[in-house]
Amino acid sequence: MRCVFHHFCRVDFFLTFGFGLTWLLLLPTIGCSDGRPDRLAVSGQVLIDGEPLTHGFIRFVPEVGRQAAARLDEEGRFTLSTYEKHDGVTPGIFKIEVDGSEEISAKKRKWHAPKKYFRYSTSDLTQSITEPTDSLVINLTWDGGEPFVERLR
């Protein structure tokens, strides 16, 4: 038997109401993901011969994907960023570069860490990141060397 007031029929009303309520509840969640890979918060400190490296940058370079980087503060501390400030890194294994240089003038650069750490191909530094951490320590060494000033061309 057909309902006389079709639009107000109980079955139609609850189907329409239920469908509308479902969309109302789901709509705010659409588009909430930034579409980027999951990231883990990573921060730590860079030490050279046991002392904080107070100038430079650190970069975590994955085999595939986007690198993460951070500026070192006056205590050698860093918080990695991949897409946005302090958003962390994607899980994985990384080769590490540390640029421990400081521009003194247009023709001079002071190196507070050996140049070998500047490129991951020569730094021999790697790190596996599988969980968030705020206590990662990256240890560098001068191997008997010391900070120096490089003249640029």
CSV table of C-alpha atoms in Angstrom, one decimal:
chain,number,residue,atom,x,y,z
A,1,MET,CA,0.0,0.0,0.0
A,2,ARG,CA,1.3,3.4,-1.0
A,3,CYS,CA,1.6,6.2,1.6
A,4,VAL,CA,-0.9,9.0,0.9
A,5,PHE,CA,1.6,11.6,1.8
A,6,HIS,CA,4.6,10.1,0.0
A,7,HIS,CA,7.2,12.6,1.2
A,8,PHE,CA,6.2,12.2,4.8
A,9,CYS,CA,6.0,8.4,4.7
A,10,ARG,CA,8.0,7.0,7.7
A,11,VAL,CA,10.3,4.7,5.6
A,12,ASP,CA,11.1,7.5,3.1
A,13,PHE,CA,11.7,10.0,5.9
A,14,PHE,CA,14.1,7.8,7.8
A,15,LEU,CA,16.0,6.8,4.7
A,16,THR,CA,16.4,10.4,3.6
A,17,PHE,CA,17.2,11.5,7.2
A,18,GLY,CA,19.7,8.8,7.7
A,19,PHE,CA,21.5,9.4,4.3
A,20,GLY,CA,21.6,13.2,5.1
A,21,LEU,CA,22.9,12.6,8.6
A,22,THR,CA,25.6,10.3,7.3
A,23,TRP,CA,26.8,13.0,4.8
A,24,LEU,CA,26.7,15.6,7.5
A,25,LEU,CA,28.9,13.6,9.8
A,26,LEU,CA,31.4,12.5,7.0
A,27,LEU,CA,31.7,15.9,5.3
A,28,PRO,CA,34.0,17.5,7.8
A,29,THR,CA,36.5,14.6,7.4
A,30,ILE,CA,36.8,14.8,3.6
A,31,GLY,CA,40.1,16.4,2.6
A,32,CYS,CA,41.6,16.4,6.1
A,33,SER,CA,44.7,14.4,5.1
A,34,ASP,CA,47.4,16.5,3.5
A,35,GLY,CA,48.0,13.7,1.0
A,36,ARG,CA,51.6,13.4,2.1
A,37,PRO,CA,53.3,10.4,3.6
A,38,ASP,CA,53.1,9.9,7.4
A,39,ARG,CA,55.9,11.5,9.3
A,40,LEU,CA,57.5,11.0,12.6
A,41,ALA,CA,58.7,13.8,14.9
A,42,VAL,CA,62.5,13.7,15.2
A,43,SER,CA,64.8,16.1,17.1
A,44,GLY,CA,68.2,15.8,18.6
A,45,GLN,CA,71.6,17.2,18.8
A,46,VAL,CA,74.8,17.2,16.7
A,47,LEU,CA,78.1,16.9,18.6
A,48,ILE,CA,81.6,17.2,17.3
A,49,ASP,CA,84.2,15.6,19.5
A,50,GLY,CA,81.7,15.7,22.4
A,51,GLU,CA,80.8,19.4,22.0
A,52,PRO,CA,77.7,20.9,20.4
A,53,LEU,CA,78.1,21.9,16.7
A,54,THR,CA,76.7,25.5,16.9
A,55,HIS,CA,76.6,26.4,13.2
A,56,GLY,CA,75.1,24.8,10.2
A,57,PHE,CA,72.4,22.5,9.0
A,58,ILE,CA,71.6,18.8,9.1
A,59,ARG,CA,69.9,16.9,6.2
A,60,PHE,CA,68.4,13.4,6.3
A,61,VAL,CA,68.4,12.0,2.7
A,62,PRO,CA,66.2,8.9,2.0
A,63,GLU,CA,66.8,6.5,-0.9
A,64,VAL,CA,63.4,7.5,-2.3
A,65,GLY,CA,61.3,10.5,-1.4
A,66,ARG,CA,61.8,13.9,0.1
A,67,GLN,CA,64.7,14.8,2.4
A,68,ALA,CA,64.2,16.4,5.8
A,69,ALA,CA,66.4,19.2,7.1
A,70,ALA,CA,66.9,21.5,10.1
A,71,ARG,CA,69.1,24.4,11.2
A,72,LEU,CA,71.3,23.8,14.2
A,73,ASP,CA,70.8,26.1,17.1
A,74,GLU,CA,73.5,27.4,19.5
A,75,GLU,CA,73.4,24.1,21.5
A,76,GLY,CA,73.6,22.0,18.3
A,77,ARG,CA,70.0,21.0,18.6
A,78,PHE,CA,67.6,20.4,15.7
A,79,THR,CA,64.0,19.5,14.9
A,80,LEU,CA,63.6,18.0,11.4
A,81,SER,CA,61.2,19.3,8.8
A,82,THR,CA,60.1,17.6,5.5
A,83,TYR,CA,57.2,19.7,4.2
A,84,GLU,CA,56.4,22.2,6.9
A,85,LYS,CA,58.3,23.5,9.9
A,86,HIS,CA,59.0,20.7,12.5
A,87,ASP,CA,56.7,18.2,10.8
A,88,GLY,CA,59.2,15.3,11.1
A,89,VAL,CA,60.5,12.7,8.6
A,90,THR,CA,59.0,9.7,6.8
A,91,PRO,CA,60.0,6.4,8.4
A,92,GLY,CA,63.0,4.8,6.8
A,93,ILE,CA,66.8,4.6,6.5
A,94,PHE,CA,68.6,7.9,5.8
A,95,LYS,CA,72.0,9.0,4.8
A,96,ILE,CA,73.0,12.1,6.7
A,97,GLU,CA,74.7,15.4,5.6
A,98,VAL,CA,75.9,18.0,8.1
A,99,ASP,CA,76.8,21.4,6.7
A,100,GLY,CA,78.9,22.8,9.5
A,101,SER,CA,80.0,25.9,7.7
A,102,GLU,CA,79.4,29.6,8.3
A,103,GLU,CA,79.8,32.4,5.7
A,104,ILE,CA,82.2,35.0,7.1
A,105,SER,CA,82.2,37.2,4.0
A,106,ALA,CA,81.6,36.9,0.3
A,107,LYS,CA,85.0,35.3,-0.1
A,108,LYS,CA,85.5,33.4,3.2
A,109,ARG,CA,83.7,30.5,4.8
A,110,LYS,CA,84.5,29.0,8.2
A,111,TRP,CA,84.1,25.3,8.7
A,112,HIS,CA,83.1,24.2,12.2
A,113,ALA,CA,83.0,20.6,11.1
A,114,PRO,CA,85.0,18.6,8.5
A,115,LYS,CA,83.9,19.0,4.9
A,116,LYS,CA,83.5,15.2,4.6
A,117,TYR,CA,80.2,15.5,6.4
A,118,PHE,CA,78.9,18.0,3.9
A,119,ARG,CA,77.9,15.2,1.4
A,120,TYR,CA,76.2,12.0,2.3
A,121,SER,CA,78.4,10.2,-0.1
A,122,THR,CA,81.5,11.0,2.0
A,123,SER,CA,80.0,11.4,5.5
A,124,ASP,CA,79.4,7.6,6.2
A,125,LEU,CA,76.5,8.7,8.5
A,126,THR,CA,73.3,6.7,8.4
A,127,GLN,CA,70.2,6.6,10.6
A,128,SER,CA,67.2,4.4,10.7
A,129,ILE,CA,64.0,6.2,11.9
A,130,THR,CA,61.1,3.9,12.9
A,131,GLU,CA,59.5,5.9,15.7
A,132,PRO,CA,59.4,9.5,17.0
A,133,THR,CA,62.4,10.6,19.1
A,134,ASP,CA,63.5,13.8,20.8
A,135,SER,CA,66.9,12.5,21.8
A,136,LEU,CA,68.8,11.5,18.6
A,137,VAL,CA,72.5,12.3,18.9
A,138,ILE,CA,74.7,12.6,15.8
A,139,ASN,CA,78.4,12.3,16.7
A,140,LEU,CA,81.0,13.9,14.4
A,141,THR,CA,84.8,14.0,14.9
A,142,TRP,CA,87.6,16.2,13.6
A,143,ASP,CA,90.0,13.2,13.7
A,144,GLY,CA,92.8,15.5,14.9
A,145,GLY,CA,91.8,18.4,12.7
A,146,GLU,CA,90.3,21.7,13.8
A,147,PRO,CA,88.0,24.5,12.5
A,148,PHE,CA,89.4,26.4,9.5
A,149,VAL,CA,88.7,29.3,7.2
A,150,GLU,CA,88.3,28.5,3.5
A,151,ARG,CA,88.9,31.2,0.9
A,152,LEU,CA,86.3,31.2,-1.9
A,153,ARG,CA,86.9,32.2,-5.5
